[in-house]
């Protein structure tokens, strides 16, 4: 409900795994305020690909935990 309140963890609190080639899977969380102002933690998983030609990361998918 309040994107400006979002706080992401430092890299030490993020789990990542090489998925072959230039692909990685990341598991992390974000803390943000809900509609009542309470901070809630949501875990998410993301798949990323590094494009060597453009030297940029691309987010292929993001899935939020229920």
Coordinates of N, CA, C and O in Angstrom, one line a residue:
X1 N 0.8 -1.2 0.0 CA 0.0 0.0 0.0 C 0.8 1.3 0.0 O 0.4 2.3 -0.4
X2 N 2.1 1.2 0.5 CA 2.9 2.4 0.6 C 4.3 2.1 0.1 O 5.2 1.8 0.8
X3 N 4.5 2.1 -1.3 CA 5.8 1.8 -1.9 C 6.9 2.6 -1.3 O 8.1 2.1 -1.2
X4 N 6.7 3.8 -0.9 CA 7.8 4.7 -0.4 C 8.3 4.2 0.9 O 9.4 4.5 1.3
X5 N 7.6 3.3 1.6 CA 8.0 2.8 2.9 C 8.9 1.5 2.7 O 9.4 1.0 3.7
X6 N 9.0 1.0 1.5 CA 9.7 -0.3 1.3 C 11.1 -0.2 1.7 O 11.8 0.7 1.4
X7 N 11.5 -1.3 2.4 CA 12.9 -1.4 2.9 C 13.4 -2.8 2.4 O 12.8 -3.8 2.8
X8 N 14.5 -2.8 1.6 CA 15.0 -4.1 1.2 C 16.2 -4.4 2.0 O 16.9 -3.6 2.5
X9 N 16.5 -5.8 2.2 CA 17.7 -6.2 3.0 C 19.0 -5.9 2.3 O 19.1 -5.7 1.1
X10 N 20.0 -5.8 3.1 CA 21.4 -5.8 2.6 C 21.7 -7.1 1.9 O 21.0 -8.1 2.1
X11 N 22.7 -7.2 1.1 CA 23.0 -8.3 0.3 C 23.3 -9.6 1.2 O 23.0 -10.7 0.8
X12 N 23.7 -9.4 2.4 CA 24.0 -10.5 3.3 C 22.7 -11.3 3.7 O 22.7 -12.4 4.1
X13 N 21.5 -10.6 3.5 CA 20.2 -11.3 3.9 C 19.5 -11.8 2.6 O 18.4 -12.2 2.7
X14 N 20.2 -11.9 1.5 CA 19.7 -12.4 0.3 C 20.3 -13.7 -0.1 O 21.5 -13.9 0.0
X15 N 19.5 -14.7 -0.5 CA 20.0 -16.0 -1.0 C 20.0 -16.0 -2.5 O 19.0 -15.6 -3.1
X16 N 21.1 -16.3 -3.1 CA 21.1 -16.4 -4.6 C 21.8 -17.7 -5.0 O 22.6 -18.3 -4.3
X17 N 21.4 -18.2 -6.2 CA 21.9 -19.4 -6.7 C 22.1 -19.3 -8.2 O 21.2 -18.7 -8.9
X18 N 23.2 -19.8 -8.7 CA 23.4 -19.8 -10.2 C 22.5 -20.8 -10.8 O 22.4 -21.9 -10.4
X19 N 21.8 -20.4 -11.9 CA 20.8 -21.3 -12.5 C 21.3 -21.7 -13.9 O 20.5 -22.0 -14.8
X20 N 22.6 -21.5 -14.2 CA 23.2 -21.9 -15.5 C 23.3 -20.7 -16.4 O 22.5 -19.8 -16.4
X21 N 24.3 -20.7 -17.2 CA 24.5 -19.6 -18.1 C 24.7 -18.3 -17.4 O 25.4 -18.2 -16.4
X22 N 24.0 -17.3 -17.8 CA 24.0 -16.0 -17.1 C 22.7 -15.8 -16.3 O 22.3 -14.7 -16.0
X23 N 22.1 -16.9 -15.8 CA 20.9 -16.8 -15.1 C 21.1 -17.1 -13.6 O 21.9 -17.9 -13.2
X24 N 20.4 -16.3 -12.7 CA 20.4 -16.5 -11.3 C 19.0 -16.5 -10.7 O 18.1 -15.8 -11.3
X25 N 18.9 -17.2 -9.6 CA 17.6 -17.1 -8.9 C 17.9 -16.5 -7.5 O 19.0 -16.8 -6.9
X26 N 17.1 -15.6 -7.1 CA 17.3 -14.8 -5.9 C 16.1 -15.0 -5.0 O 14.9 -15.0 -5.4
X27 N 16.3 -15.2 -3.7 CA 15.3 -15.2 -2.7 C 15.6 -14.2 -1.6 O 16.7 -14.1 -1.1
X28 N 14.6 -13.3 -1.4 CA 14.8 -12.1 -0.5 C 13.5 -11.7 0.1 O 12.5 -12.4 -0.1
X29 N 13.5 -10.5 0.7 CA 12.2 -10.0 1.3 C 12.2 -8.5 1.2 O 13.2 -7.9 0.9
X30 N 11.0 -8.0 1.4 CA 10.9 -6.5 1.5 C 9.9 -6.2 2.6 O 9.0 -7.0 2.9
X31 N 10.3 -5.2 3.4 CA 9.4 -4.8 4.5 C 8.7 -3.5 4.1 O 9.4 -2.6 3.5
X32 N 7.4 -3.4 4.2 CA 6.7 -2.2 3.8 C 5.4 -2.1 4.6 O 4.9 -3.1 5.2
X33 N 4.9 -0.9 4.7 CA 3.7 -0.6 5.5 C 2.4 -1.1 4.7 O 2.3 -0.9 3.5
X34 N 1.5 -1.7 5.5 CA 0.2 -2.0 4.9 C -0.7 -0.8 5.0 O -0.3 0.3 5.4
X35 N -2.0 -1.0 4.7 CA -3.0 0.1 4.7 C -3.2 0.7 6.1 O -3.7 1.8 6.2
X36 N -2.8 -0.1 7.2 CA -3.0 0.4 8.5 C -1.8 1.0 9.1 O -1.7 1.4 10.3
X37 N -0.7 1.0 8.3 CA 0.6 1.6 8.8 C 1.5 0.6 9.5 O 2.6 1.0 9.9
X38 N 1.1 -0.6 9.6 CA 1.9 -1.7 10.2 C 3.0 -2.2 9.2 O 2.6 -2.3 8.0
X39 N 4.2 -2.4 9.6 CA 5.2 -2.9 8.7 C 5.0 -4.4 8.6 O 4.9 -5.1 9.6
X40 N 5.0 -4.9 7.4 CA 4.8 -6.3 7.1 C 6.0 -6.8 6.2 O 6.5 -6.0 5.3
X41 N 6.4 -8.0 6.4 CA 7.5 -8.6 5.6 C 6.9 -9.5 4.5 O 6.1 -10.4 4.8
X42 N 7.3 -9.3 3.3 CA 6.9 -10.2 2.2 C 8.1 -10.8 1.6 O 9.1 -10.1 1.2
X43 N 8.2 -12.1 1.5 CA 9.3 -12.8 0.9 C 9.0 -12.9 -0.6 O 7.8 -13.1 -1.0
X44 N 10.0 -12.9 -1.5 CA 9.8 -13.0 -2.9 C 11.0 -13.8 -3.5 O 12.1 -13.8 -3.0
X45 N 10.7 -14.4 -4.6 CA 11.7 -15.0 -5.5 C 11.8 -14.3 -6.8 O 10.7 -13.9 -7.3
X46 N 13.0 -14.2 -7.4 CA 13.1 -13.6 -8.7 C 14.1 -14.3 -9.5 O 15.0 -15.0 -9.0
X47 N 13.9 -14.3 -10.8 CA 14.8 -14.9 -11.8 C 15.4 -13.8 -12.6 O 14.7 -12.9 -13.1
X48 N 16.8 -13.7 -12.6 CA 17.5 -12.6 -13.3 C 18.4 -13.2 -14.4 O 18.9 -14.3 -14.2
X49 N 18.6 -12.5 -15.4 CA 19.5 -12.8 -16.5 C 20.4 -11.7 -16.8 O 20.0 -10.5 -16.9
X50 N 21.8 -11.9 -16.9 CA 22.7 -10.9 -17.2 C 22.9 -10.9 -18.7 O 23.3 -11.9 -19.3
X51 N 22.7 -9.8 -19.4 CA 22.9 -9.7 -20.8 C 24.3 -9.1 -21.0 O 24.5 -7.9 -20.8
X52 N 25.2 -9.9 -21.4 CA 26.6 -9.5 -21.6 C 26.8 -8.4 -22.6 O 27.7 -7.6 -22.5
X53 N 26.0 -8.5 -23.7 CA 26.1 -7.5 -24.7 C 25.8 -6.1 -24.2 O 26.5 -5.1 -24.5
X54 N 24.7 -5.9 -23.5 CA 24.3 -4.6 -23.0 C 24.9 -4.3 -21.6 O 24.8 -3.2 -21.1
X55 N 25.5 -5.4 -21.0 CA 26.0 -5.3 -19.6 C 25.0 -4.8 -18.6 O 25.2 -4.0 -17.8
X56 N 23.8 -5.4 -18.8 CA 22.7 -5.0 -17.9 C 22.0 -6.3 -17.4 O 22.0 -7.3 -18.1
X57 N 21.4 -6.2 -16.2 CA 20.6 -7.3 -15.7 C 19.1 -7.1 -16.1 O 18.6 -6.0 -16.2
X58 N 18.5 -8.2 -16.4 CA 17.0 -8.3 -16.8 C 16.3 -9.1 -15.7 O 16.8 -10.2 -15.4
X59 N 15.2 -8.6 -15.3 CA 14.3 -9.4 -14.4 C 13.4 -10.2 -15.2 O 12.6 -9.6 -16.0
X60 N 13.5 -11.5 -15.2 CA 12.6 -12.4 -16.0 C 11.3 -12.7 -15.3 O 10.3 -12.8 -16.0
X61 N 11.3 -12.8 -14.0 CA 10.1 -13.1 -13.2 C 10.3 -12.8 -11.8 O 11.4 -12.8 -11.2
X62 N 9.2 -12.4 -11.1 CA 9.1 -12.2 -9.7 C 7.9 -12.8 -9.1 O 6.8 -12.7 -9.7
X63 N 8.0 -13.6 -8.1 CA 6.9 -14.2 -7.4 C 6.9 -13.9 -5.9 O 7.9 -14.2 -5.2
X64 N 5.8 -13.3 -5.5 CA 5.6 -13.0 -4.1 C 5.1 -14.2 -3.3 O 4.2 -14.9 -3.8
X65 N 5.5 -14.4 -2.1 CA 5.0 -15.5 -1.3 C 3.6 -15.0 -0.8 O 3.3 -13.9 -0.6
X66 N 2.7 -16.0 -0.7 CA 1.4 -15.7 -0.2 C 1.3 -15.4 1.3 O 2.0 -15.9 2.1

